[in-house]
PDB file of N, CA and C in Angstrom:
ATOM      1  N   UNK A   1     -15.292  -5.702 -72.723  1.00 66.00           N
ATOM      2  CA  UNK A   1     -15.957  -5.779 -71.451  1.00 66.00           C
ATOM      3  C   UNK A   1     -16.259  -7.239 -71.143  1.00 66.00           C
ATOM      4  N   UNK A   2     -15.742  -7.858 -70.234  1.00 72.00           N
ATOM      5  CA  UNK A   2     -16.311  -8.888 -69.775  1.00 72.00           C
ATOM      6  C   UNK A   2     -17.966  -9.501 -69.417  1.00 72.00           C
ATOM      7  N   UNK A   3     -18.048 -10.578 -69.638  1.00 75.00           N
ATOM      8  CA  UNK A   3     -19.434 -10.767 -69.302  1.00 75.00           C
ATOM      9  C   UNK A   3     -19.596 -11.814 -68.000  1.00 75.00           C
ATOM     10  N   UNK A   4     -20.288 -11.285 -67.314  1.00 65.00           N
ATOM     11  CA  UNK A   4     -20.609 -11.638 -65.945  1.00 65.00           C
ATOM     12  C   UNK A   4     -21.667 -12.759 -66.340  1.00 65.00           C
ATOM     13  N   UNK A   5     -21.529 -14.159 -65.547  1.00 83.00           N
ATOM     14  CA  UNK A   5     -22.692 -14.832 -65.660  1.00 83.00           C
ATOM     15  C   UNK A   5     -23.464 -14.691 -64.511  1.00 83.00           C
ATOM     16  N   UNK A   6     -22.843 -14.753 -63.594  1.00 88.00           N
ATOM     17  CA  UNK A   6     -24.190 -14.538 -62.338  1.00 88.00           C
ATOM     18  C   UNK A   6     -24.161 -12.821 -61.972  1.00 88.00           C
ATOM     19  N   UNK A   7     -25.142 -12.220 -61.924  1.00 91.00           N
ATOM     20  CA  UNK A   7     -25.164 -10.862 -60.966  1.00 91.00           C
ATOM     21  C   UNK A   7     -24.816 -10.815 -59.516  1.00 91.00           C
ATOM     22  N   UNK A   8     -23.940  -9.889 -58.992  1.00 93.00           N
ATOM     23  CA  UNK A   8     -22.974  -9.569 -58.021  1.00 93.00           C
ATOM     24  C   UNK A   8     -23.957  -8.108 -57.625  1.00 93.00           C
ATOM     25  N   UNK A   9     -23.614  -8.278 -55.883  1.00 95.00           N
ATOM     26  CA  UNK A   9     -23.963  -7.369 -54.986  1.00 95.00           C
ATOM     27  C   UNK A   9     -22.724  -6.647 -55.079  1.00 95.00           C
ATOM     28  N   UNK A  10     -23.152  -5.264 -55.158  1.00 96.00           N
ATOM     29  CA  UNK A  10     -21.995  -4.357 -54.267  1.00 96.00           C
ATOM     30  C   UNK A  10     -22.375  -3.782 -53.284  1.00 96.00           C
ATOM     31  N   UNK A  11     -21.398  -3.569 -52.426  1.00 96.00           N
ATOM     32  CA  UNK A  11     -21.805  -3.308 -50.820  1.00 96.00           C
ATOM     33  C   UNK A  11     -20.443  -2.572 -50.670  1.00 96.00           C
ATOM     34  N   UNK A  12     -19.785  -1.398 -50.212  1.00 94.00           N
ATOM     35  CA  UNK A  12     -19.206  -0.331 -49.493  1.00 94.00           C
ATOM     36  C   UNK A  12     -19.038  -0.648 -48.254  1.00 94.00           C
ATOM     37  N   UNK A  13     -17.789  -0.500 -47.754  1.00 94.00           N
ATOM     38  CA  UNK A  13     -17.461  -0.061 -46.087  1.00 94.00           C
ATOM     39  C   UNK A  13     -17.209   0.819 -45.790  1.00 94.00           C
ATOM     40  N   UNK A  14     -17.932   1.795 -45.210  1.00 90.00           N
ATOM     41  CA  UNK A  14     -17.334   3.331 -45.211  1.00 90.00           C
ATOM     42  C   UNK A  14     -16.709   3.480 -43.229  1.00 90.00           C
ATOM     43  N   UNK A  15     -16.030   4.516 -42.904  1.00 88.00           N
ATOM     44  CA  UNK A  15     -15.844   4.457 -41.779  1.00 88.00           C
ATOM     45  C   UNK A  15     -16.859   5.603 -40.515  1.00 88.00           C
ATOM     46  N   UNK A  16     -17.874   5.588 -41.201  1.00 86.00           N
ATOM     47  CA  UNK A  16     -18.751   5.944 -40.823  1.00 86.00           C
ATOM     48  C   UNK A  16     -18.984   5.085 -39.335  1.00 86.00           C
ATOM     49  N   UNK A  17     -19.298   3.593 -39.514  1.00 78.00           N
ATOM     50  CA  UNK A  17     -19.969   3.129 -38.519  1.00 78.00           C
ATOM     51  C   UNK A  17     -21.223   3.205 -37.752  1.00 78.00           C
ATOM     52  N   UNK A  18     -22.117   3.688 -38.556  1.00 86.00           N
ATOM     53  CA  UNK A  18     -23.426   3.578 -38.571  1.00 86.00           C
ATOM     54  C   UNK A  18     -24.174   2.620 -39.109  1.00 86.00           C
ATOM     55  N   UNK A  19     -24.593   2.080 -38.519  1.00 91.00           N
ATOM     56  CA  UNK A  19     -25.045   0.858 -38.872  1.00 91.00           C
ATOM     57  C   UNK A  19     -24.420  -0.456 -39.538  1.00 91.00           C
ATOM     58  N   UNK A  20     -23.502  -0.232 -39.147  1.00 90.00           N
ATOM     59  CA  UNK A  20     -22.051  -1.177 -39.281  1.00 90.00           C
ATOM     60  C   UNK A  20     -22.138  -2.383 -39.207  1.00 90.00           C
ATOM     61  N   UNK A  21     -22.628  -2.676 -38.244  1.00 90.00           N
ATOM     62  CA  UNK A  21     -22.444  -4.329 -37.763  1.00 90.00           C
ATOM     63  C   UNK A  21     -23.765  -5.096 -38.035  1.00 90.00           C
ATOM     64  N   UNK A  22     -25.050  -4.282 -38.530  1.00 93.00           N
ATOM     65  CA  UNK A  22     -26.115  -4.759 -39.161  1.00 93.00           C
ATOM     66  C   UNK A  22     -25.999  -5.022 -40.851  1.00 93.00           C
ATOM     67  N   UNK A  23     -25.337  -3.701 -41.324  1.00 93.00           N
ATOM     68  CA  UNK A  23     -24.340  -4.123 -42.739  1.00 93.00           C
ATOM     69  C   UNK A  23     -23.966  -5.593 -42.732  1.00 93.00           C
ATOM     70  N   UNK A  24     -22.946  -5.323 -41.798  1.00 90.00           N
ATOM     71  CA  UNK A  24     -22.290  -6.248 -41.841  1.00 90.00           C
ATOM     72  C   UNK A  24     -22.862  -7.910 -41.292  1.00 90.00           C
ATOM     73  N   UNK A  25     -23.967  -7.769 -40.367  1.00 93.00           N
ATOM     74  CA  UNK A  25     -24.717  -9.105 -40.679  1.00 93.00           C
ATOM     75  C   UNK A  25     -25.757  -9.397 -42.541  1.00 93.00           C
ATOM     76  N   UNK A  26     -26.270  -8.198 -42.872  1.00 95.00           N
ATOM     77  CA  UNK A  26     -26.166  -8.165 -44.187  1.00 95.00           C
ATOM     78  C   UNK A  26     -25.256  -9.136 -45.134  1.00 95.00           C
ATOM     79  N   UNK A  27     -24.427  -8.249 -45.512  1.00 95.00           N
ATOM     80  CA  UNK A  27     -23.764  -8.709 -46.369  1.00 95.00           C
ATOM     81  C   UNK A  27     -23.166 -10.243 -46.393  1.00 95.00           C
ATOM     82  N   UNK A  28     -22.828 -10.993 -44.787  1.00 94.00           N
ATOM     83  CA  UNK A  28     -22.991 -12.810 -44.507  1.00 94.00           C
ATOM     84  C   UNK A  28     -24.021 -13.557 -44.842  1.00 94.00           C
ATOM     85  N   UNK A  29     -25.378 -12.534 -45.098  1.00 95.00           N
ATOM     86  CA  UNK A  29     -26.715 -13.425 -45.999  1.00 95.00           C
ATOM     87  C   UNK A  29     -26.529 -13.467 -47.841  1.00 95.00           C
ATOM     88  N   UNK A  30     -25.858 -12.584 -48.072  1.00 94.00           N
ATOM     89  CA  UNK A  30     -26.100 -12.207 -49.722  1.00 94.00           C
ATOM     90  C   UNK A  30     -24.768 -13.166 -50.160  1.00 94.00           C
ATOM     91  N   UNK A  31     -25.244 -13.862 -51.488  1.00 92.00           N
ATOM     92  CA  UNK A  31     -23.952 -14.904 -52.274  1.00 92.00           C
ATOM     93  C   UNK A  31     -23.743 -13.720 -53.487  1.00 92.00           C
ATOM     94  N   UNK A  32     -22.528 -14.375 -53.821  1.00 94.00           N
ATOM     95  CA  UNK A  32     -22.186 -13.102 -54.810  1.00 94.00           C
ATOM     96  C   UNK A  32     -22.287 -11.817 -54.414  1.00 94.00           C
ATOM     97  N   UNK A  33     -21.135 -11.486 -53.626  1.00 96.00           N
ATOM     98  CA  UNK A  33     -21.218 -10.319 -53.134  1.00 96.00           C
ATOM     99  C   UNK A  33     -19.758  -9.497 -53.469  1.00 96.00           C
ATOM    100  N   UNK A  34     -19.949  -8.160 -53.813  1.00 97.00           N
ATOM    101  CA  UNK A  34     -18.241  -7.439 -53.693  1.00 97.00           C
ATOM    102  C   UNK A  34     -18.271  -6.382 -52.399  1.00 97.00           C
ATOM    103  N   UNK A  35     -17.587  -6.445 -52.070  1.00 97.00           N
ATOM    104  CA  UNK A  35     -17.487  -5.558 -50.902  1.00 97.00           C
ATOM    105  C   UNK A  35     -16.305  -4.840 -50.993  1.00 97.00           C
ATOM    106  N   UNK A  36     -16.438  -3.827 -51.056  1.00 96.00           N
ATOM    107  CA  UNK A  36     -15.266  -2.873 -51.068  1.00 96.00           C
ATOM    108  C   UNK A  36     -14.958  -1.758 -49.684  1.00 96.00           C
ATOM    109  N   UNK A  37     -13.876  -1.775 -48.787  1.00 95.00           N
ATOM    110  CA  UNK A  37     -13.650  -1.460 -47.459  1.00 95.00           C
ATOM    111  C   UNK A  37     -12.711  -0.522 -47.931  1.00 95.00           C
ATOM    112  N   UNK A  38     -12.737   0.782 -47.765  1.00 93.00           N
ATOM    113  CA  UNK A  38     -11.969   1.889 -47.111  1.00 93.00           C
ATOM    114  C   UNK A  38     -11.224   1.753 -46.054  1.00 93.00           C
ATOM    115  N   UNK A  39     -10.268   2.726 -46.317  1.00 91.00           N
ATOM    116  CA  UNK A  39      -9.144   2.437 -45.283  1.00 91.00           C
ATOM    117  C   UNK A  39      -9.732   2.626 -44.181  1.00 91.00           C
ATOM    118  N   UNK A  40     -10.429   3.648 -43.788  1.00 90.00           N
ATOM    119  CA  UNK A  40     -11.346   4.199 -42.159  1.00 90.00           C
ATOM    120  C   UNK A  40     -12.412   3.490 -42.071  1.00 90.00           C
ATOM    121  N   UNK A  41     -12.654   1.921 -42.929  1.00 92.00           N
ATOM    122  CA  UNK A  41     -14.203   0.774 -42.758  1.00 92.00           C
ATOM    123  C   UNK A  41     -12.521  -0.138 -41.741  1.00 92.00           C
ATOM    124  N   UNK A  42     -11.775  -0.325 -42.336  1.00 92.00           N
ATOM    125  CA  UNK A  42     -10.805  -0.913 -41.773  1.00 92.00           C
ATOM    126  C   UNK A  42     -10.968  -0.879 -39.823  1.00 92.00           C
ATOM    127  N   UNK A  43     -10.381   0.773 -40.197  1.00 91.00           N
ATOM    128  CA  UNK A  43     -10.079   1.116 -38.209  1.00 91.00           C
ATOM    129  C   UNK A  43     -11.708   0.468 -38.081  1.00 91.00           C
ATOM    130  N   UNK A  44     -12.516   1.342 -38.054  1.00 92.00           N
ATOM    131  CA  UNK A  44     -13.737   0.473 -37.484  1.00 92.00           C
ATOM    132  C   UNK A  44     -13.865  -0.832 -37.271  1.00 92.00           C
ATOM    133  N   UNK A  45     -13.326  -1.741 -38.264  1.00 94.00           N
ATOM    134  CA  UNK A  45     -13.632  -3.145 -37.894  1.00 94.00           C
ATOM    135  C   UNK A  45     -13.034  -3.879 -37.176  1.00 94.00           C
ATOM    136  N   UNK A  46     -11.374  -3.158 -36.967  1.00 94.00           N
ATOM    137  CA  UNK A  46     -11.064  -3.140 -35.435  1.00 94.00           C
ATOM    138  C   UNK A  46     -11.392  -2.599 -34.423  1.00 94.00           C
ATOM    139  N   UNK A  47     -12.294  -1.375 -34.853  1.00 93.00           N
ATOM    140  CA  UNK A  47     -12.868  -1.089 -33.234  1.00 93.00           C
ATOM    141  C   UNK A  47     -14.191  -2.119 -32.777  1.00 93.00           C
ATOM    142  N   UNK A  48     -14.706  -2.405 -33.543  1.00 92.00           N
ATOM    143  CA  UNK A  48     -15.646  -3.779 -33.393  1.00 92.00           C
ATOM    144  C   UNK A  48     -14.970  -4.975 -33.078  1.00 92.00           C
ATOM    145  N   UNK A  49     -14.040  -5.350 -33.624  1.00 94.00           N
ATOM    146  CA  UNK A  49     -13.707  -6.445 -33.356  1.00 94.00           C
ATOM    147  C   UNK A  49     -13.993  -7.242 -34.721  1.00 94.00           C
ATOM    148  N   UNK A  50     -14.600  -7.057 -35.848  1.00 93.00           N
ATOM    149  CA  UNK A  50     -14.774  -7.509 -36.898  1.00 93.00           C
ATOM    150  C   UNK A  50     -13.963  -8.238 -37.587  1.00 93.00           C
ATOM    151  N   UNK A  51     -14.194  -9.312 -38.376  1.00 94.00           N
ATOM    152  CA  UNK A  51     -13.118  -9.990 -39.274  1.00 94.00           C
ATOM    153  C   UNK A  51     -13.944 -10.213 -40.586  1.00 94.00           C
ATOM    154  N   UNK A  52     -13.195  -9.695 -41.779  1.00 94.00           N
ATOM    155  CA  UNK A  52     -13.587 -10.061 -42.921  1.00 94.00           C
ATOM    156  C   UNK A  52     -14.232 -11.623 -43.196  1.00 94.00           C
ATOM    157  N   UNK A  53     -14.769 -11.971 -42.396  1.00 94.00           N
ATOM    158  CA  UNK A  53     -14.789 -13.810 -43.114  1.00 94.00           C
ATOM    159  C   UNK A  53     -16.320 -14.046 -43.855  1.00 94.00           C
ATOM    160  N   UNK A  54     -16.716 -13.637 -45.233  1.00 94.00           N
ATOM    161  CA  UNK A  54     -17.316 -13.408 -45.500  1.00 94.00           C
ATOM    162  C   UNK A  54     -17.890 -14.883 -46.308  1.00 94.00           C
ATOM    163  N   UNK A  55     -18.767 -15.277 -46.877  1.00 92.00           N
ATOM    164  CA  UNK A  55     -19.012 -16.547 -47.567  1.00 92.00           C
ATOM    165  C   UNK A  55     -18.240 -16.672 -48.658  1.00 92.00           C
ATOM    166  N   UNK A  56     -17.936 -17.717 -49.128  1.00 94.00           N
ATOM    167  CA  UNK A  56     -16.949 -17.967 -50.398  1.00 94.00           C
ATOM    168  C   UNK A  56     -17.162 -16.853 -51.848  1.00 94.00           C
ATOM    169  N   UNK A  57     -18.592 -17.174 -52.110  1.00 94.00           N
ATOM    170  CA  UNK A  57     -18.584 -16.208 -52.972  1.00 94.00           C
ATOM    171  C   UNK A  57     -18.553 -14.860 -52.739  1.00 94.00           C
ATOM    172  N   UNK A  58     -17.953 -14.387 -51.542  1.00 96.00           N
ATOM    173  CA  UNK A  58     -18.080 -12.993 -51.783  1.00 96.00           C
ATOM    174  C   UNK A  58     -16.408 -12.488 -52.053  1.00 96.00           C
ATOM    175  N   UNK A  59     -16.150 -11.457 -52.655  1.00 96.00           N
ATOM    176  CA  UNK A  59     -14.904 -11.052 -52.944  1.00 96.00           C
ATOM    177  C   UNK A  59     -14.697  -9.752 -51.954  1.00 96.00           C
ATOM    178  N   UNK A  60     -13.543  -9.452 -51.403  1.00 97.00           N
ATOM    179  CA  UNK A  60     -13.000  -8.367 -50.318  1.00 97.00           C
ATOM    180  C   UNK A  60     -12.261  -7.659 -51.215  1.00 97.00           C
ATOM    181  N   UNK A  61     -12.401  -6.210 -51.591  1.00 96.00           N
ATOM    182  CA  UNK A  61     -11.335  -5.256 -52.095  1.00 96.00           C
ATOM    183  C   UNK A  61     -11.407  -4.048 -51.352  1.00 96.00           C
ATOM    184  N   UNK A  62      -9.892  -4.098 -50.856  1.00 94.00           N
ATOM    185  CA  UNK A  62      -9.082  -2.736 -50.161  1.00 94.00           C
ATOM    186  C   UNK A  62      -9.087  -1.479 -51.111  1.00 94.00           C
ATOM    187  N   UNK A  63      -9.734  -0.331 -50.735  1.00 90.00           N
ATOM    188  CA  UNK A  63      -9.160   0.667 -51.168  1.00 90.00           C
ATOM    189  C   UNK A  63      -8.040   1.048 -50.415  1.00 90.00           C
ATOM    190  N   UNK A  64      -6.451   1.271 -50.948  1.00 81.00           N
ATOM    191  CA  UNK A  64      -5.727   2.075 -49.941  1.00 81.00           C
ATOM    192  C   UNK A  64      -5.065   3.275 -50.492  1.00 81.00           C
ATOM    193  N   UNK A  65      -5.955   4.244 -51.141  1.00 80.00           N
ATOM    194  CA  UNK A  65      -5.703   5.348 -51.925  1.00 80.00           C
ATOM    195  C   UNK A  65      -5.692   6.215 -50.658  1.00 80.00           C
ATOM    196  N   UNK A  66      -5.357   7.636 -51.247  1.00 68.00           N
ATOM    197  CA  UNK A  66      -5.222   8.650 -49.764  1.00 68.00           C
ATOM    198  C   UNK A  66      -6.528   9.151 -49.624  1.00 68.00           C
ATOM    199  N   UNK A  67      -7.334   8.956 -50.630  1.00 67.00           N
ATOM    200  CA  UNK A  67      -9.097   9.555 -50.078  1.00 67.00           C
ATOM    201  C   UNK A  67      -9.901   8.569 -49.463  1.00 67.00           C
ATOM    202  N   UNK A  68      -9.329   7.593 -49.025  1.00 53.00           N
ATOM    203  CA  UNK A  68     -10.023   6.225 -48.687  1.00 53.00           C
ATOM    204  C   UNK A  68     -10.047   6.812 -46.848  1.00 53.00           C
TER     205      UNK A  68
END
């Protein structure tokens, strides 16, 4: 198991869209962040207009499984 030196946020994109774009001002305050986006956080963030551009330390991972 690897050892982490700094502690990391996890944060979910679901395609819910509830409260989406407050998340998502969220997660542009927190360093060390993982964010993990579902395929249906995706459509949403084109229906917003959203762009992943998150602070350096945060990392973006795609789920593109078929339950996503």
């Amino acid at each position: 198991m690897a050892t982490l030196h700094t502690p990391r946020w996890a944060w979910v994109l679901t395609g819910s869209g509830h409260f989406f774009t407050e998340s998502f001002a969220l997660i542009h305050q927190l360093e060390h962040c993982d964010v993990f986006v579902s395929k249906a956080a995706n459509e949403v963030l084109r229906m917003y207009k959203l762009k992943l551009d998150f602070p350096e330390t945060t990392r973006v991972l795609h789920d593109k499984t078929a339950s996503a």
